[in-house]
Amino acid sequence: MTVAFVGCSAGQSGIVTGTITVDGKPVDGLQVEFVPKNDGTATAIGFTTNGGQYELMYGRGKKLIPAGEYLVTVGVFRESGSQVDRDLKLGKNYTSLEETELKATVTGGNNPIDFALKTK
């Protein structure tokens, strides 16, 4: 019901979930950021767990992400207890906002967005 309400408002929002694989294998402990192409919207962030799955959060724990075009970065989240292989090396084509080749479009409703990354 909330999604229907948001869909009727001036600006749509959607829930973004997905899986991130590296060299064909799901990886936990990655941080994924959706940075809006247009100013005025905050960055949405998620972390991979449970077989490379992520769900984005926006602002103070909101799951509804404003609709629009995003640049996406993915990096190793090196928190204590992370299960990520410490030697995992992702290129700047994934980790750098200025060089990322990852892009996404968020629309109203559910947005399953998977990324298949490769190490160098």
mmCIF file of N, CA, C and O in Angstrom, residues 14-116:
data_model
loop_
_atom_site.group_PDB
_atom_site.id
_atom_site.type_symbol
_atom_site.label_atom_id
_atom_site.label_comp_id
_atom_site.label_asym_id
_atom_site.label_seq_id
_atom_site.Cartn_x
_atom_site.Cartn_y
_atom_site.Cartn_z
ATOM 1 N N GLY A 14 11.413 3.510 -5.547
ATOM 2 C CA GLY A 14 11.365 2.069 -5.679
ATOM 3 C C GLY A 14 12.289 1.387 -4.704
ATOM 4 O O GLY A 14 13.170 2.009 -4.111
ATOM 5 N N ILE A 15 12.082 0.103 -4.525
ATOM 6 C CA ILE A 15 12.947 -0.724 -3.684
ATOM 7 C C ILE A 15 13.969 -1.381 -4.602
ATOM 8 O O ILE A 15 13.610 -1.945 -5.638
ATOM 9 N N VAL A 16 15.256 -1.297 -4.211
ATOM 10 C CA VAL A 16 16.325 -1.859 -5.034
ATOM 11 C C VAL A 16 16.996 -3.003 -4.280
ATOM 12 O O VAL A 16 17.474 -2.829 -3.159
ATOM 13 N N THR A 17 16.996 -4.174 -4.905
ATOM 14 C CA THR A 17 17.665 -5.349 -4.373
ATOM 15 C C THR A 17 18.420 -6.007 -5.525
ATOM 16 O O THR A 17 18.163 -5.717 -6.699
ATOM 17 N N GLY A 18 19.326 -6.892 -5.188
ATOM 18 C CA GLY A 18 20.034 -7.601 -6.242
ATOM 19 C C GLY A 18 21.117 -8.488 -5.680
ATOM 20 O O GLY A 18 21.259 -8.641 -4.460
ATOM 21 N N THR A 19 21.888 -9.060 -6.588
ATOM 22 C CA THR A 19 23.011 -9.916 -6.232
ATOM 23 C C THR A 19 24.244 -9.424 -6.965
ATOM 24 O O THR A 19 24.164 -9.037 -8.134
ATOM 25 N N ILE A 20 25.367 -9.443 -6.267
ATOM 26 C CA ILE A 20 26.640 -9.078 -6.877
ATOM 27 C C ILE A 20 27.533 -10.311 -6.894
ATOM 28 O O ILE A 20 27.741 -10.949 -5.857
ATOM 29 N N THR A 21 28.011 -10.639 -8.088
ATOM 30 C CA THR A 21 28.961 -11.727 -8.231
ATOM 31 C C THR A 21 30.288 -11.160 -8.726
ATOM 32 O O THR A 21 30.318 -10.134 -9.420
ATOM 33 N N VAL A 22 31.365 -11.822 -8.344
ATOM 34 C CA VAL A 22 32.700 -11.474 -8.825
ATOM 35 C C VAL A 22 33.297 -12.743 -9.415
ATOM 36 O O VAL A 22 33.387 -13.769 -8.729
ATOM 37 N N ASP A 23 33.670 -12.670 -10.677
ATOM 38 C CA ASP A 23 34.191 -13.832 -11.404
ATOM 39 C C ASP A 23 33.238 -15.024 -11.292
ATOM 40 O O ASP A 23 33.655 -16.158 -11.111
ATOM 41 N N GLY A 24 31.926 -14.728 -11.354
ATOM 42 C CA GLY A 24 30.918 -15.775 -11.360
ATOM 43 C C GLY A 24 30.480 -16.287 -10.000
ATOM 44 O O GLY A 24 29.590 -17.128 -9.920
ATOM 45 N N LYS A 25 31.075 -15.775 -8.914
ATOM 46 C CA LYS A 25 30.725 -16.252 -7.572
ATOM 47 C C LYS A 25 30.127 -15.117 -6.747
ATOM 48 O O LYS A 25 30.648 -14.009 -6.736
ATOM 49 N N PRO A 26 29.036 -15.387 -6.017
ATOM 50 C CA PRO A 26 28.471 -14.353 -5.143
ATOM 51 C C PRO A 26 29.462 -14.022 -4.023
ATOM 52 O O PRO A 26 30.132 -14.905 -3.507
ATOM 53 N N VAL A 27 29.554 -12.735 -3.684
ATOM 54 C CA VAL A 27 30.520 -12.290 -2.672
ATOM 55 C C VAL A 27 29.803 -11.488 -1.591
ATOM 56 O O VAL A 27 29.105 -10.513 -1.889
ATOM 57 N N ASP A 28 29.997 -11.897 -0.344
ATOM 58 C CA ASP A 28 29.488 -11.140 0.806
ATOM 59 C C ASP A 28 30.536 -10.121 1.225
ATOM 60 O O ASP A 28 31.728 -10.304 0.986
ATOM 61 N N GLY A 29 30.104 -9.058 1.894
ATOM 62 C CA GLY A 29 31.027 -8.065 2.442
ATOM 63 C C GLY A 29 31.405 -6.961 1.480
ATOM 64 O O GLY A 29 32.395 -6.264 1.694
ATOM 65 N N LEU A 30 30.622 -6.770 0.420
ATOM 66 C CA LEU A 30 30.864 -5.672 -0.501
ATOM 67 C C LEU A 30 29.912 -4.523 -0.167
ATOM 68 O O LEU A 30 28.790 -4.743 0.275
ATOM 69 N N GLN A 31 30.378 -3.316 -0.403
ATOM 70 C CA GLN A 31 29.531 -2.133 -0.241
ATOM 71 C C GLN A 31 29.152 -1.652 -1.631
ATOM 72 O O GLN A 31 30.013 -1.468 -2.485
ATOM 73 N N VAL A 32 27.874 -1.441 -1.873
ATOM 74 C CA VAL A 32 27.383 -0.931 -3.153
ATOM 75 C C VAL A 32 26.742 0.426 -2.902
ATOM 76 O O VAL A 32 25.986 0.593 -1.932
ATOM 77 N N GLU A 33 27.105 1.399 -3.734
ATOM 78 C CA GLU A 33 26.553 2.745 -3.606
ATOM 79 C C GLU A 33 25.925 3.175 -4.922
ATOM 80 O O GLU A 33 26.541 3.032 -5.980
ATOM 81 N N PHE A 34 24.718 3.686 -4.846
ATOM 82 C CA PHE A 34 24.032 4.268 -5.992
ATOM 83 C C PHE A 34 24.097 5.783 -5.798
ATOM 84 O O PHE A 34 23.467 6.330 -4.887
ATOM 85 N N VAL A 35 24.859 6.454 -6.652
ATOM 86 C CA VAL A 35 25.056 7.900 -6.568
ATOM 87 C C VAL A 35 24.227 8.546 -7.679
ATOM 88 O O VAL A 35 24.427 8.231 -8.858
ATOM 89 N N PRO A 36 23.305 9.438 -7.340
ATOM 90 C CA PRO A 36 22.437 10.025 -8.363
ATOM 91 C C PRO A 36 23.231 10.837 -9.379
ATOM 92 O O PRO A 36 24.183 11.530 -9.024
ATOM 93 N N LYS A 37 22.842 10.719 -10.642
ATOM 94 C CA LYS A 37 23.487 11.510 -11.693
ATOM 95 C C LYS A 37 23.138 12.982 -11.551
ATOM 96 O O LYS A 37 23.929 13.847 -11.915
ATOM 97 N N ASN A 38 21.943 13.271 -11.046
ATOM 98 C CA ASN A 38 21.512 14.658 -10.856
ATOM 99 C C ASN A 38 21.617 15.021 -9.385
ATOM 100 O O ASN A 38 21.277 14.221 -8.517
ATOM 101 N N ASP A 39 22.078 16.230 -9.120
ATOM 102 C CA ASP A 39 22.182 16.691 -7.731
ATOM 103 C C ASP A 39 20.801 16.786 -7.101
ATOM 104 O O ASP A 39 19.795 16.835 -7.778
ATOM 105 N N GLY A 40 20.780 16.811 -5.782
ATOM 106 C CA GLY A 40 19.518 16.973 -5.076
ATOM 107 C C GLY A 40 19.005 15.707 -4.428
ATOM 108 O O GLY A 40 18.028 15.740 -3.702
ATOM 109 N N THR A 41 19.646 14.577 -4.705
ATOM 110 C CA THR A 41 19.243 13.318 -4.099
ATOM 111 C C THR A 41 20.449 12.711 -3.403
ATOM 112 O O THR A 41 21.557 12.760 -3.930
ATOM 113 N N ALA A 42 20.249 12.136 -2.259
ATOM 114 C CA ALA A 42 21.344 11.528 -1.503
ATOM 115 C C ALA A 42 21.728 10.179 -2.102
ATOM 116 O O ALA A 42 20.962 9.558 -2.829
ATOM 117 N N THR A 43 22.920 9.723 -1.765
ATOM 118 C CA THR A 43 23.416 8.418 -2.182
ATOM 119 C C THR A 43 22.700 7.320 -1.408
ATOM 120 O O THR A 43 22.442 7.454 -0.220
ATOM 121 N N ALA A 44 22.383 6.222 -2.089
ATOM 122 C CA ALA A 44 21.789 5.046 -1.454
ATOM 123 C C ALA A 44 22.886 3.993 -1.301
ATOM 124 O O ALA A 44 23.718 3.830 -2.197
ATOM 125 N N ILE A 45 22.890 3.298 -0.163
ATOM 126 C CA ILE A 45 23.972 2.362 0.148
ATOM 127 C C ILE A 45 23.406 1.012 0.575
ATOM 128 O O ILE A 45 22.386 0.937 1.251
ATOM 129 N N GLY A 46 24.123 -0.048 0.209
ATOM 130 C CA GLY A 46 23.781 -1.393 0.645
ATOM 131 C C GLY A 46 25.044 -2.219 0.825
ATOM 132 O O GLY A 46 26.134 -1.815 0.410
ATOM 133 N N PHE A 47 24.900 -3.376 1.457
ATOM 134 C CA PHE A 47 26.025 -4.280 1.715
ATOM 135 C C PHE A 47 25.596 -5.686 1.341
ATOM 136 O O PHE A 47 24.472 -6.100 1.629
ATOM 137 N N THR A 48 26.506 -6.437 0.709
ATOM 138 C CA THR A 48 26.165 -7.793 0.311
ATOM 139 C C THR A 48 26.305 -8.768 1.482
ATOM 140 O O THR A 48 27.269 -8.725 2.231
ATOM 141 N N THR A 49 25.304 -9.622 1.627
ATOM 142 C CA THR A 49 25.276 -10.690 2.624
ATOM 143 C C THR A 49 24.509 -11.856 2.010
ATOM 144 O O THR A 49 23.928 -11.715 0.922
ATOM 145 N N ASN A 50 24.480 -12.977 2.671
ATOM 146 C CA ASN A 50 23.642 -14.113 2.254
ATOM 147 C C ASN A 50 23.800 -14.468 0.779
ATOM 148 O O ASN A 50 22.837 -14.475 0.025
ATOM 149 N N GLY A 51 25.034 -14.709 0.354
ATOM 150 C CA GLY A 51 25.260 -15.111 -1.028
ATOM 151 C C GLY A 51 25.274 -13.959 -2.006
ATOM 152 O O GLY A 51 24.766 -14.077 -3.114
ATOM 153 N N GLY A 52 25.868 -12.832 -1.606
ATOM 154 C CA GLY A 52 26.025 -11.698 -2.504
ATOM 155 C C GLY A 52 24.800 -10.831 -2.670
ATOM 156 O O GLY A 52 24.769 -9.935 -3.515
ATOM 157 N N GLN A 53 23.754 -11.044 -1.860
ATOM 158 C CA GLN A 53 22.526 -10.261 -1.981
ATOM 159 C C GLN A 53 22.653 -8.929 -1.244
ATOM 160 O O GLN A 53 23.259 -8.854 -0.187
ATOM 161 N N TYR A 54 22.059 -7.900 -1.832
ATOM 162 C CA TYR A 54 22.037 -6.583 -1.194
ATOM 163 C C TYR A 54 20.650 -5.970 -1.292
ATOM 164 O O TYR A 54 19.848 -6.347 -2.135
ATOM 165 N N GLU A 55 20.394 -5.020 -0.407
ATOM 166 C CA GLU A 55 19.198 -4.183 -0.467
ATOM 167 C C GLU A 55 19.647 -2.774 -0.120
ATOM 168 O O GLU A 55 20.326 -2.564 0.887
ATOM 169 N N LEU A 56 19.289 -1.815 -0.965
ATOM 170 C CA LEU A 56 19.714 -0.441 -0.726
ATOM 171 C C LEU A 56 18.900 0.229 0.367
ATOM 172 O O LEU A 56 17.707 -0.042 0.532
ATOM 173 N N MET A 57 19.576 1.103 1.085
ATOM 174 C CA MET A 57 18.933 1.954 2.088
ATOM 175 C C MET A 57 19.233 3.404 1.714
ATOM 176 O O MET A 57 20.307 3.713 1.196
ATOM 177 N N TYR A 58 18.301 4.264 2.019
ATOM 178 C CA TYR A 58 18.395 5.665 1.640
ATOM 179 C C TYR A 58 18.086 6.522 2.853
ATOM 180 O O TYR A 58 17.117 6.259 3.575
ATOM 181 N N GLY A 59 18.906 7.529 3.088
ATOM 182 C CA GLY A 59 18.660 8.404 4.233
ATOM 183 C C GLY A 59 18.805 7.641 5.531
ATOM 184 O O GLY A 59 19.743 6.897 5.727
ATOM 185 N N ARG A 60 17.863 7.770 6.397
ATOM 186 C CA ARG A 60 17.908 7.125 7.718
ATOM 187 C C ARG A 60 17.139 5.806 7.714
ATOM 188 O O ARG A 60 16.110 5.669 8.370
ATOM 189 N N GLY A 61 17.635 4.855 6.934
ATOM 190 C CA GLY A 61 17.051 3.522 6.939
ATOM 191 C C GLY A 61 15.837 3.324 6.064
ATOM 192 O O GLY A 61 15.130 2.341 6.202
ATOM 193 N N LYS A 62 15.587 4.226 5.147
ATOM 194 C CA LYS A 62 14.442 4.078 4.247
ATOM 195 C C LYS A 62 14.795 3.106 3.129
ATOM 196 O O LYS A 62 15.898 3.115 2.599
ATOM 197 N N LYS A 63 13.844 2.283 2.740
ATOM 198 C CA LYS A 63 14.056 1.326 1.654
ATOM 199 C C LYS A 63 13.604 1.872 0.304
ATOM 200 O O LYS A 63 13.936 1.310 -0.725
ATOM 201 N N LEU A 64 12.843 2.939 0.288
ATOM 202 C CA LEU A 64 12.373 3.519 -0.966
ATOM 203 C C LEU A 64 13.427 4.493 -1.500
ATOM 204 O O LEU A 64 13.764 5.476 -0.856
ATOM 205 N N ILE A 65 13.928 4.185 -2.690
ATOM 206 C CA ILE A 65 14.975 4.970 -3.334
ATOM 207 C C ILE A 65 14.319 5.841 -4.399
ATOM 208 O O ILE A 65 13.518 5.332 -5.204
ATOM 209 N N PRO A 66 14.654 7.149 -4.452
ATOM 210 C CA PRO A 66 14.044 7.995 -5.485
ATOM 211 C C PRO A 66 14.330 7.470 -6.892
ATOM 212 O O PRO A 66 15.447 7.037 -7.189
ATOM 213 N N ALA A 67 13.330 7.501 -7.741
ATOM 214 C CA ALA A 67 13.490 7.064 -9.123
ATOM 215 C C ALA A 67 14.478 7.976 -9.834
ATOM 216 O O ALA A 67 14.573 9.166 -9.535
ATOM 217 N N GLY A 68 15.232 7.398 -10.757
ATOM 218 C CA GLY A 68 16.171 8.187 -11.540
ATOM 219 C C GLY A 68 17.369 7.376 -11.990
ATOM 220 O O GLY A 68 17.427 6.158 -11.819
ATOM 221 N N GLU A 69 18.323 8.085 -12.579
ATOM 222 C CA GLU A 69 19.553 7.488 -13.096
ATOM 223 C C GLU A 69 20.655 7.575 -12.046
ATOM 224 O O GLU A 69 20.829 8.619 -11.409
ATOM 225 N N TYR A 70 21.407 6.484 -11.898
ATOM 226 C CA TYR A 70 22.459 6.418 -10.889
ATOM 227 C C TYR A 70 23.761 5.874 -11.475
ATOM 228 O O TYR A 70 23.743 5.006 -12.340
ATOM 229 N N LEU A 71 24.882 6.393 -10.972
ATOM 230 C CA LEU A 71 26.183 5.774 -11.165
ATOM 231 C C LEU A 71 26.371 4.849 -9.982
ATOM 232 O O LEU A 71 25.985 5.180 -8.854
ATOM 233 N N VAL A 72 26.968 3.686 -10.207
ATOM 234 C CA VAL A 72 27.087 2.687 -9.149
ATOM 235 C C VAL A 72 28.560 2.374 -8.908
ATOM 236 O O VAL A 72 29.328 2.199 -9.852
ATOM 237 N N THR A 73 28.945 2.335 -7.626
ATOM 238 C CA THR A 73 30.285 1.882 -7.261
ATOM 239 C C THR A 73 30.149 0.691 -6.317
ATOM 240 O O THR A 73 29.185 0.583 -5.565
ATOM 241 N N VAL A 74 31.139 -0.204 -6.404
ATOM 242 C CA VAL A 74 31.178 -1.387 -5.547
ATOM 243 C C VAL A 74 32.592 -1.500 -5.008
ATOM 244 O O VAL A 74 33.558 -1.414 -5.761
ATOM 245 N N GLY A 75 32.711 -1.666 -3.702
ATOM 246 C CA GLY A 75 34.017 -1.825 -3.088
ATOM 247 C C GLY A 75 33.974 -2.823 -1.956
ATOM 248 O O GLY A 75 32.906 -3.202 -1.476
ATOM 249 N N VAL A 76 35.152 -3.253 -1.544
ATOM 250 C CA VAL A 76 35.260 -4.194 -0.435
ATOM 251 C C VAL A 76 35.026 -3.433 0.856
ATOM 252 O O VAL A 76 35.640 -2.400 1.112
ATOM 253 N N PHE A 77 34.101 -3.928 1.660
ATOM 254 C CA PHE A 77 33.811 -3.336 2.967
ATOM 255 C C PHE A 77 34.647 -4.086 3.988
ATOM 256 O O PHE A 77 34.407 -5.254 4.255
ATOM 257 N N ARG A 78 35.640 -3.433 4.542
ATOM 258 C CA ARG A 78 36.612 -4.108 5.402
ATOM 259 C C ARG A 78 36.304 -3.941 6.890
ATOM 260 O O ARG A 78 37.166 -3.608 7.667
ATOM 261 N N GLU A 79 35.076 -4.197 7.248
ATOM 262 C CA GLU A 79 34.682 -4.182 8.656
ATOM 263 C C GLU A 79 35.162 -5.454 9.327
ATOM 264 O O GLU A 79 35.276 -6.495 8.698
ATOM 265 N N SER A 80 35.371 -5.380 10.584
ATOM 266 C CA SER A 80 35.716 -6.560 11.368
ATOM 267 C C SER A 80 34.637 -7.621 11.204
ATOM 268 O O SER A 80 33.450 -7.321 11.262
ATOM 269 N N GLY A 81 35.038 -8.851 10.960
ATOM 270 C CA GLY A 81 34.077 -9.935 10.811
ATOM 271 C C GLY A 81 33.614 -10.154 9.382
ATOM 272 O O GLY A 81 32.861 -11.064 9.112
ATOM 273 N N SER A 82 34.072 -9.312 8.437
ATOM 274 C CA SER A 82 33.675 -9.485 7.051
ATOM 275 C C SER A 82 34.192 -10.807 6.513
ATOM 276 O O SER A 82 35.286 -11.244 6.845
ATOM 277 N N GLN A 83 33.398 -11.449 5.663
ATOM 278 C CA GLN A 83 33.794 -12.718 5.085
ATOM 279 C C GLN A 83 34.466 -12.544 3.729
ATOM 280 O O GLN A 83 34.765 -13.502 3.039
ATOM 281 N N VAL A 84 34.700 -11.296 3.327
ATOM 282 C CA VAL A 84 35.309 -11.055 2.027
ATOM 283 C C VAL A 84 36.766 -11.471 2.042
ATOM 284 O O VAL A 84 37.491 -11.218 2.998
ATOM 285 N N ASP A 85 37.185 -12.117 0.981
ATOM 286 C CA ASP A 85 38.599 -12.444 0.809
ATOM 287 C C ASP A 85 39.369 -11.125 0.779
ATOM 288 O O ASP A 85 39.135 -10.278 -0.066
ATOM 289 N N ARG A 86 40.295 -10.954 1.691
ATOM 290 C CA ARG A 86 41.050 -9.695 1.807
ATOM 291 C C ARG A 86 41.876 -9.379 0.564
ATOM 292 O O ARG A 86 42.283 -8.263 0.356
ATOM 293 N N ASP A 87 42.122 -10.377 -0.279
ATOM 294 C CA ASP A 87 42.911 -10.161 -1.479
ATOM 295 C C ASP A 87 42.060 -9.824 -2.706
ATOM 296 O O ASP A 87 42.595 -9.659 -3.792
ATOM 297 N N LEU A 88 40.755 -9.729 -2.545
ATOM 298 C CA LEU A 88 39.877 -9.409 -3.664
ATOM 299 C C LEU A 88 40.212 -8.012 -4.179
ATOM 300 O O LEU A 88 40.155 -7.046 -3.428
ATOM 301 N N LYS A 89 40.560 -7.929 -5.435
ATOM 302 C CA LYS A 89 40.934 -6.646 -6.028
ATOM 303 C C LYS A 89 39.943 -6.288 -7.124
ATOM 304 O O LYS A 89 39.859 -6.966 -8.145
ATOM 305 N N LEU A 90 39.201 -5.233 -6.902
ATOM 306 C CA LEU A 90 38.279 -4.735 -7.916
ATOM 307 C C LEU A 90 38.897 -3.500 -8.557
ATOM 308 O O LEU A 90 39.488 -2.665 -7.877
ATOM 309 N N GLY A 91 38.763 -3.385 -9.871
ATOM 310 C CA GLY A 91 39.327 -2.258 -10.603
ATOM 311 C C GLY A 91 38.566 -0.965 -10.381
ATOM 312 O O GLY A 91 37.431 -0.959 -9.901
ATOM 313 N N LYS A 92 39.197 0.133 -10.776
ATOM 314 C CA LYS A 92 38.567 1.452 -10.650
ATOM 315 C C LYS A 92 37.320 1.568 -11.511
ATOM 316 O O LYS A 92 36.493 2.434 -11.266
ATOM 317 N N ASN A 93 37.180 0.666 -12.498
ATOM 318 C CA ASN A 93 35.975 0.678 -13.315
ATOM 319 C C ASN A 93 34.743 0.263 -12.500
ATOM 320 O O ASN A 93 33.618 0.378 -12.963
ATOM 321 N N TYR A 94 34.958 -0.204 -11.262
ATOM 322 C CA TYR A 94 33.869 -0.515 -10.330
ATOM 323 C C TYR A 94 33.917 0.353 -9.067
ATOM 324 O O TYR A 94 32.884 0.687 -8.508
ATOM 325 N N THR A 95 35.133 0.691 -8.608
ATOM 326 C CA THR A 95 35.282 1.318 -7.297
ATOM 327 C C THR A 95 35.329 2.841 -7.321
ATOM 328 O O THR A 95 35.082 3.478 -6.306
ATOM 329 N N SER A 96 35.657 3.436 -8.446
ATOM 330 C CA SER A 96 35.822 4.887 -8.536
ATOM 331 C C SER A 96 34.593 5.535 -9.160
ATOM 332 O O SER A 96 34.173 5.147 -10.258
ATOM 333 N N LEU A 97 34.060 6.529 -8.504
ATOM 334 C CA LEU A 97 32.891 7.230 -9.039
ATOM 335 C C LEU A 97 33.216 7.879 -10.382
ATOM 336 O O LEU A 97 32.392 7.916 -11.288
ATOM 337 N N GLU A 98 34.431 8.366 -10.532
ATOM 338 C CA GLU A 98 34.830 9.032 -11.771
ATOM 339 C C GLU A 98 35.039 8.048 -12.917
ATOM 340 O O GLU A 98 34.950 8.426 -14.077
ATOM 341 N N GLU A 99 35.336 6.777 -12.620
ATOM 342 C CA GLU A 99 35.663 5.807 -13.668
ATOM 343 C C GLU A 99 34.697 4.622 -13.764
ATOM 344 O O GLU A 99 34.861 3.769 -14.630
ATOM 345 N N THR A 100 33.689 4.573 -12.910
ATOM 346 C CA THR A 100 32.791 3.408 -12.910
ATOM 347 C C THR A 100 32.085 3.223 -14.251
ATOM 348 O O THR A 100 31.713 4.191 -14.904
ATOM 349 N N GLU A 101 31.948 1.981 -14.638
ATOM 350 C CA GLU A 101 31.181 1.642 -15.837
ATOM 351 C C GLU A 101 29.792 1.129 -15.456
ATOM 352 O O GLU A 101 28.999 0.789 -16.314
ATOM 353 N N LEU A 102 29.510 1.092 -14.164
ATOM 354 C CA LEU A 102 28.235 0.572 -13.664
ATOM 355 C C LEU A 102 27.210 1.697 -13.572
ATOM 356 O O LEU A 102 27.474 2.743 -12.977
ATOM 357 N N LYS A 103 26.048 1.439 -14.149
ATOM 358 C CA LYS A 103 24.954 2.415 -14.123
ATOM 359 C C LYS A 103 23.660 1.669 -13.833
ATOM 360 O O LYS A 103 23.556 0.469 -14.096
ATOM 361 N N ALA A 104 22.688 2.381 -13.295
ATOM 362 C CA ALA A 104 21.397 1.765 -13.003
ATOM 363 C C ALA A 104 20.291 2.803 -13.111
ATOM 364 O O ALA A 104 20.518 3.990 -12.872
ATOM 365 N N THR A 105 19.116 2.323 -13.455
ATOM 366 C CA THR A 105 17.925 3.159 -13.485
ATOM 367 C C THR A 105 16.942 2.602 -12.470
ATOM 368 O O THR A 105 16.603 1.418 -12.515
ATOM 369 N N VAL A 106 16.505 3.453 -11.543
ATOM 370 C CA VAL A 106 15.523 3.066 -10.535
ATOM 371 C C VAL A 106 14.170 3.618 -10.964
ATOM 372 O O VAL A 106 14.056 4.782 -11.335
ATOM 373 N N THR A 107 13.154 2.756 -10.923
ATOM 374 C CA THR A 107 11.788 3.164 -11.240
ATOM 375 C C THR A 107 10.901 2.857 -10.040
ATOM 376 O O THR A 107 11.354 2.259 -9.062
ATOM 377 N N GLY A 108 9.643 3.240 -10.109
ATOM 378 C CA GLY A 108 8.708 2.916 -9.044
ATOM 379 C C GLY A 108 8.517 1.413 -8.929
ATOM 380 O O GLY A 108 8.639 0.683 -9.903
ATOM 381 N N GLY A 109 8.283 0.933 -7.711
ATOM 382 C CA GLY A 109 8.069 -0.496 -7.493
ATOM 383 C C GLY A 109 9.358 -1.222 -7.174
ATOM 384 O O GLY A 109 10.319 -0.632 -6.684
ATOM 385 N N ASN A 110 9.397 -2.523 -7.471
ATOM 386 C CA ASN A 110 10.579 -3.340 -7.185
ATOM 387 C C ASN A 110 11.574 -3.254 -8.330
ATOM 388 O O ASN A 110 11.197 -3.315 -9.493
ATOM 389 N N ASN A 111 12.856 -3.121 -7.979
ATOM 390 C CA ASN A 111 13.935 -3.004 -8.946
ATOM 391 C C ASN A 111 15.012 -4.030 -8.638
ATOM 392 O O ASN A 111 15.958 -3.738 -7.903
ATOM 393 N N PRO A 112 14.907 -5.248 -9.185
ATOM 394 C CA PRO A 112 15.989 -6.207 -9.000
ATOM 395 C C PRO A 112 17.129 -5.852 -9.956
ATOM 396 O O PRO A 112 16.953 -5.890 -11.173
ATOM 397 N N ILE A 113 18.294 -5.478 -9.399
ATOM 398 C CA ILE A 113 19.430 -5.052 -10.218
ATOM 399 C C ILE A 113 20.663 -5.840 -9.785
ATOM 400 O O ILE A 113 21.189 -5.635 -8.689
ATOM 401 N N ASP A 114 21.094 -6.765 -10.645
ATOM 402 C CA ASP A 114 22.258 -7.607 -10.379
ATOM 403 C C ASP A 114 23.484 -7.042 -11.098
ATOM 404 O O ASP A 114 23.355 -6.417 -12.157
ATOM 405 N N PHE A 115 24.656 -7.293 -10.540
ATOM 406 C CA PHE A 115 25.914 -6.892 -11.161
ATOM 407 C C PHE A 115 26.858 -8.084 -11.192
ATOM 408 O O PHE A 115 27.058 -8.744 -10.175
ATOM 409 N N ALA A 116 27.424 -8.371 -12.362
ATOM 410 C CA ALA A 116 28.415 -9.432 -12.536
ATOM 411 C C ALA A 116 29.764 -8.761 -12.792
ATOM 412 O O ALA A 116 30.016 -8.242 -13.882
#
